Amino acid sequence: EAGVVQSPRYKIIEKKQPVAFWCNPISGHNTLYWYLQNLGQGPELLIRYENEEAVDDSQLPKDRFSAERLKGVDSTLKIQPAELGDSAVYLCASSPGGFETDTQYFGPGTRLTVL
Amino acid sequence: SQQGEEDPQALSIQEGENATMNCSYKTSINNLQWYRQNSGRGLVHLILIRSNEREKHSGRLRVTLDTSKKSSSLLITASRAADTASYFCATEGTGFQKLVFGTGTRLLVSP
């Protein structure tokens, strides 16, 4: 079974530029998560999708961050414009969904460096 | 915001020794999970313990949960160099499925 796929793995951009990250969850997983992980810290949830609906985006900085999950499968996270403080690893995770407590399966992440 | 605080922040041991990491959290939980993250790689789920459980085992891993003290511990027995990684506890609060991660313990196992 293929795991969660993320691309790109690394991205270096200059501040004020836009950037986008892509995530393909495990097949059949209805729930998709985007996390931000700063160096030396644990991941922090940015947004959670149940199918194509964003059910928790309270931690997403909506002035510059946006996300979408078309057709309830792949998802894209965008930052526009990027700031120096956005340098971090962006992790995508998926879980089967439903009412049972789920294990989350994480992708390898995208390491973003903003210069 | 980080809910859990892991202790110690860093741990260095020799192969064959046991490693114990602790996690404290602040609010009521449905369950507590432990994840491992190798350098430059994604997180891997290790074990989940529910709020009504006190101890759980999986291979060389043993997790305990004390909800009265809002704390958990992860014991890795007979450690190996391949266990070198950061270990995070994550709590799922009551009423929703959001996982809140701690700050992690960095474990170094030397051959």
Tab-separated table of C-alpha atoms in Angstrom:
chain	number	residue	atom	x	y	z
A	1	GLU	CA	0.000	0.000	0.000
A	2	ALA	CA	1.394	3.385	-0.998
A	3	GLY	CA	1.806	5.900	1.767
A	4	VAL	CA	0.975	9.586	1.823
A	5	VAL	CA	2.767	11.323	-1.015
A	6	GLN	CA	3.906	14.919	-0.837
A	7	SER	CA	5.651	17.137	-3.318
A	8	PRO	CA	7.938	18.871	-3.589
A	9	ARG	CA	10.199	17.540	-0.825
A	10	TYR	CA	12.163	20.778	-0.684
A	11	LYS	CA	11.375	24.307	-1.789
A	12	ILE	CA	13.446	27.458	-1.565
A	13	ILE	CA	11.813	30.754	-2.425
A	14	GLU	CA	12.307	34.430	-1.793
A	15	LYS	CA	9.982	36.281	0.532
A	16	LYS	CA	6.803	37.657	-1.002
A	17	GLN	CA	6.755	34.852	-3.572
A	18	PRO	CA	3.875	32.353	-3.708
A	19	VAL	CA	4.389	28.659	-3.032
A	20	ALA	CA	2.182	25.591	-3.196
A	21	PHE	CA	2.444	22.139	-1.682
A	22	TRP	CA	0.648	19.056	-2.913
A	23	CYS	CA	-0.526	16.008	-1.003
A	24	ASN	CA	-1.964	12.688	-2.157
A	25	PRO	CA	-3.398	10.756	0.789
A	26	ILE	CA	-3.623	7.017	1.197
A	27	SER	CA	-6.319	5.606	-1.039
A	28	GLY	CA	-9.665	5.437	0.708
A	29	HIS	CA	-8.730	7.801	3.518
A	30	ASN	CA	-11.453	10.381	3.957
A	31	THR	CA	-9.670	12.617	6.453
A	32	LEU	CA	-6.720	14.750	5.431
A	33	TYR	CA	-4.609	17.014	7.624
A	34	TRP	CA	-2.035	19.703	6.991
A	35	TYR	CA	0.468	20.384	9.770
A	36	LEU	CA	3.270	22.870	10.190
A	37	GLN	CA	6.396	21.775	12.049
A	38	ASN	CA	8.975	24.291	13.168
A	39	LEU	CA	12.488	23.174	13.951
A	40	GLY	CA	12.689	21.419	17.297
A	41	GLN	CA	8.916	21.459	17.800
A	42	GLY	CA	6.056	19.073	17.339
A	43	PRO	CA	3.642	19.430	14.425
A	44	GLU	CA	0.797	21.913	14.741
A	45	LEU	CA	-2.465	21.419	12.887
A	46	LEU	CA	-3.276	23.952	10.191
A	47	ILE	CA	-6.395	22.426	8.666
A	48	ARG	CA	-8.377	19.202	8.653
A	49	TYR	CA	-10.615	17.954	5.855
A	50	GLU	CA	-13.389	15.417	6.019
A	51	ASN	CA	-13.751	14.477	2.360
A	52	GLU	CA	-13.806	17.842	0.584
A	53	GLU	CA	-15.044	19.852	3.567
A	54	ALA	CA	-12.661	21.806	5.773
A	55	VAL	CA	-13.959	21.000	9.257
A	56	ASP	CA	-11.203	22.613	11.307
A	57	ASP	CA	-9.221	25.522	9.881
A	58	SER	CA	-9.027	27.586	13.041
A	59	GLN	CA	-5.205	27.564	13.031
A	60	LEU	CA	-4.815	28.451	9.360
A	61	PRO	CA	-3.584	32.054	8.857
A	62	LYS	CA	-6.190	32.926	6.311
A	63	ASP	CA	-4.653	36.201	5.241
A	64	ARG	CA	-1.891	34.374	3.390
A	65	PHE	CA	-2.630	30.655	3.569
A	66	SER	CA	-5.259	28.790	1.603
A	67	ALA	CA	-6.021	25.147	1.047
A	68	GLU	CA	-8.292	23.068	-1.072
A	69	ARG	CA	-9.207	19.439	-1.456
A	70	LEU	CA	-11.004	18.994	-4.723
A	71	LYS	CA	-13.095	15.844	-5.086
A	72	GLY	CA	-12.076	14.811	-1.592
A	73	VAL	CA	-8.777	13.225	-2.626
A	74	ASP	CA	-5.654	15.291	-3.343
A	75	SER	CA	-5.051	18.526	-1.517
A	76	THR	CA	-3.047	21.670	-2.122
A	77	LEU	CA	-1.783	24.123	0.482
A	78	LYS	CA	-0.774	27.550	-0.760
A	79	ILE	CA	1.038	30.473	0.798
A	80	GLN	CA	0.843	33.862	-0.877
A	81	PRO	CA	2.902	35.848	-0.189
A	82	ALA	CA	5.462	33.879	1.785
A	83	GLU	CA	7.223	35.467	4.738
A	84	LEU	CA	10.532	34.616	6.372
A	85	GLY	CA	8.698	33.097	9.340
A	86	ASP	CA	6.981	30.564	7.107
A	87	SER	CA	10.191	28.577	6.839
A	88	ALA	CA	9.263	25.188	8.279
A	89	VAL	CA	8.311	21.657	7.320
A	90	TYR	CA	4.756	21.238	6.058
A	91	LEU	CA	3.380	17.788	6.766
A	92	CYS	CA	0.345	16.138	5.270
A	93	ALA	CA	-1.382	13.243	6.991
A	94	SER	CA	-4.434	11.125	6.309
A	95	SER	CA	-6.654	8.756	8.229
A	96	PRO	CA	-9.590	6.541	7.304
A	97	GLY	CA	-12.113	8.865	8.934
A	98	GLY	CA	-15.401	8.067	10.556
A	99	PHE	CA	-16.273	8.026	14.202
A	100	GLU	CA	-13.516	5.782	15.504
A	101	THR	CA	-10.280	7.226	16.766
A	102	ASP	CA	-7.891	7.035	13.872
A	103	THR	CA	-4.201	6.584	13.506
A	104	GLN	CA	-2.835	9.327	11.308
A	105	TYR	CA	-0.405	8.404	8.541
A	106	PHE	CA	2.092	11.099	7.713
A	107	GLY	CA	3.866	11.954	4.506
A	108	PRO	CA	7.583	12.853	4.409
A	109	GLY	CA	6.822	16.576	4.406
A	110	THR	CA	7.904	19.566	2.356
A	111	ARG	CA	10.751	21.590	3.803
A	112	LEU	CA	10.212	25.246	2.898
A	113	THR	CA	12.974	27.812	3.137
A	114	VAL	CA	12.031	31.452	2.628
A	115	LEU	CA	14.983	33.747	1.937
B	1	SER	CA	-0.039	25.599	20.692
B	2	GLN	CA	1.630	22.530	22.143
B	3	GLN	CA	-0.375	20.554	24.667
B	4	GLY	CA	2.171	17.995	25.751
B	5	GLU	CA	5.547	18.489	27.262
B	6	GLU	CA	8.030	15.677	26.891
B	7	ASP	CA	10.760	15.022	29.380
B	8	PRO	CA	13.659	14.799	28.940
B	9	GLN	CA	14.171	16.990	25.884
B	10	ALA	CA	17.148	14.841	24.912
B	11	LEU	CA	18.347	11.401	25.946
B	12	SER	CA	21.566	9.614	25.063
B	13	ILE	CA	22.025	5.904	25.835
B	14	GLN	CA	23.974	2.849	24.717
B	15	GLU	CA	22.548	0.018	22.675
B	16	GLY	CA	20.862	-2.565	24.839
B	17	GLU	CA	19.830	-0.059	27.499
B	18	ASN	CA	16.248	0.949	28.155
B	19	ALA	CA	14.950	4.410	27.298
B	20	THR	CA	12.123	6.094	29.164
B	21	MET	CA	10.368	9.236	27.993
B	22	ASN	CA	7.628	11.075	29.790
B	23	CYS	CA	4.784	13.223	28.562
B	24	SER	CA	2.588	15.577	30.517
B	25	TYR	CA	-0.539	17.209	29.155
B	26	LYS	CA	-3.087	19.748	30.295
B	27	THR	CA	-6.645	18.848	29.346
B	28	SER	CA	-8.905	15.801	29.390
B	29	ILE	CA	-8.245	13.378	26.581
B	30	ASN	CA	-9.844	10.554	24.594
B	31	ASN	CA	-6.497	8.968	23.892
B	32	LEU	CA	-2.783	9.585	23.819
B	33	GLN	CA	-0.535	8.491	20.982
B	34	TRP	CA	3.211	8.203	20.553
B	35	TYR	CA	4.934	8.926	17.261
B	36	ARG	CA	8.521	8.565	16.094
B	37	GLN	CA	10.265	10.860	13.635
B	38	ASN	CA	13.599	9.962	12.132
B	39	SER	CA	15.860	12.725	10.919
B	40	GLY	CA	14.418	14.261	7.780
B	41	ARG	CA	11.501	11.850	7.596
B	42	GLY	CA	7.822	11.880	8.417
B	43	LEU	CA	6.194	10.800	11.615
B	44	VAL	CA	5.356	7.155	12.202
B	45	HIS	CA	2.636	6.081	14.603
B	46	LEU	CA	3.921	3.780	17.336
B	47	ILE	CA	1.130	3.129	19.795
B	48	LEU	CA	-2.209	4.486	20.995
B	49	ILE	CA	-3.541	4.232	24.533
B	50	ARG	CA	-7.125	5.152	25.367
B	51	SER	CA	-8.131	7.171	28.400
B	52	ASN	CA	-9.615	4.099	30.106
B	53	GLU	CA	-6.412	2.090	29.682
B	54	ARG	CA	-3.449	2.191	32.035
B	55	GLU	CA	-0.801	0.227	30.188
B	56	LYS	CA	-0.197	-1.051	26.706
B	57	HIS	CA	2.558	-3.067	25.050
B	58	SER	CA	3.735	-3.350	21.465
B	59	GLY	CA	6.916	-5.290	20.833
B	60	ARG	CA	9.708	-3.519	22.714
B	61	LEU	CA	7.438	-0.594	23.553
B	62	ARG	CA	5.520	-0.149	26.768
B	63	VAL	CA	3.248	2.832	27.353
B	64	THR	CA	1.582	3.817	30.583
B	65	LEU	CA	-1.102	6.421	31.136
B	66	ASP	CA	-2.087	8.103	34.396
B	67	THR	CA	-5.068	10.335	33.719
B	68	SER	CA	-5.160	11.566	37.322
B	69	LYS	CA	-1.683	13.017	36.854
B	70	LYS	CA	-2.226	13.831	33.176
B	71	SER	CA	0.952	12.026	32.266
B	72	SER	CA	2.204	9.163	30.135
B	73	SER	CA	5.482	7.353	29.722
B	74	LEU	CA	7.027	5.473	26.832
B	75	LEU	CA	9.560	2.758	27.599
B	76	ILE	CA	11.723	1.306	24.855
B	77	THR	CA	13.472	-1.834	26.030
B	78	ALA	CA	16.741	-3.221	24.678
B	79	SER	CA	17.290	-0.156	22.504
B	80	ARG	CA	18.996	-0.312	19.134
B	81	ALA	CA	20.856	2.284	17.090
B	82	ALA	CA	17.879	2.293	14.731
B	83	ASP	CA	15.729	3.660	17.573
B	84	THR	CA	17.587	6.962	17.267
B	85	ALA	CA	14.853	9.472	16.498
B	86	SER	CA	12.603	12.121	18.005
B	87	TYR	CA	9.615	10.808	19.902
B	88	PHE	CA	6.428	12.818	20.249
B	89	CYS	CA	3.370	12.292	22.351
B	90	ALA	CA	0.101	13.532	20.921
B	91	THR	CA	-3.225	13.863	22.669
B	92	GLU	CA	-6.690	13.719	21.222
B	93	GLY	CA	-8.984	15.852	23.338
B	94	THR	CA	-12.493	14.870	24.297
B	95	GLY	CA	-15.181	15.719	21.759
B	96	PHE	CA	-13.073	16.187	18.646
B	97	GLN	CA	-10.469	14.424	16.577
B	98	LYS	CA	-7.753	17.021	16.705
B	99	LEU	CA	-4.325	15.713	17.689
B	100	VAL	CA	-2.120	18.072	19.675
B	101	PHE	CA	1.557	17.193	19.717
B	102	GLY	CA	4.146	17.752	22.391
B	103	THR	CA	7.596	19.189	21.921
B	104	GLY	CA	9.359	15.844	21.573
B	105	THR	CA	12.249	13.918	23.095
B	106	ARG	CA	15.355	13.438	20.978
B	107	LEU	CA	16.779	9.975	21.601
B	108	LEU	CA	20.301	9.020	20.579
B	109	VAL	CA	21.256	5.349	20.828
B	110	SER	CA	24.957	4.747	20.392
B	111	PRO	CA	26.344	1.392	19.221
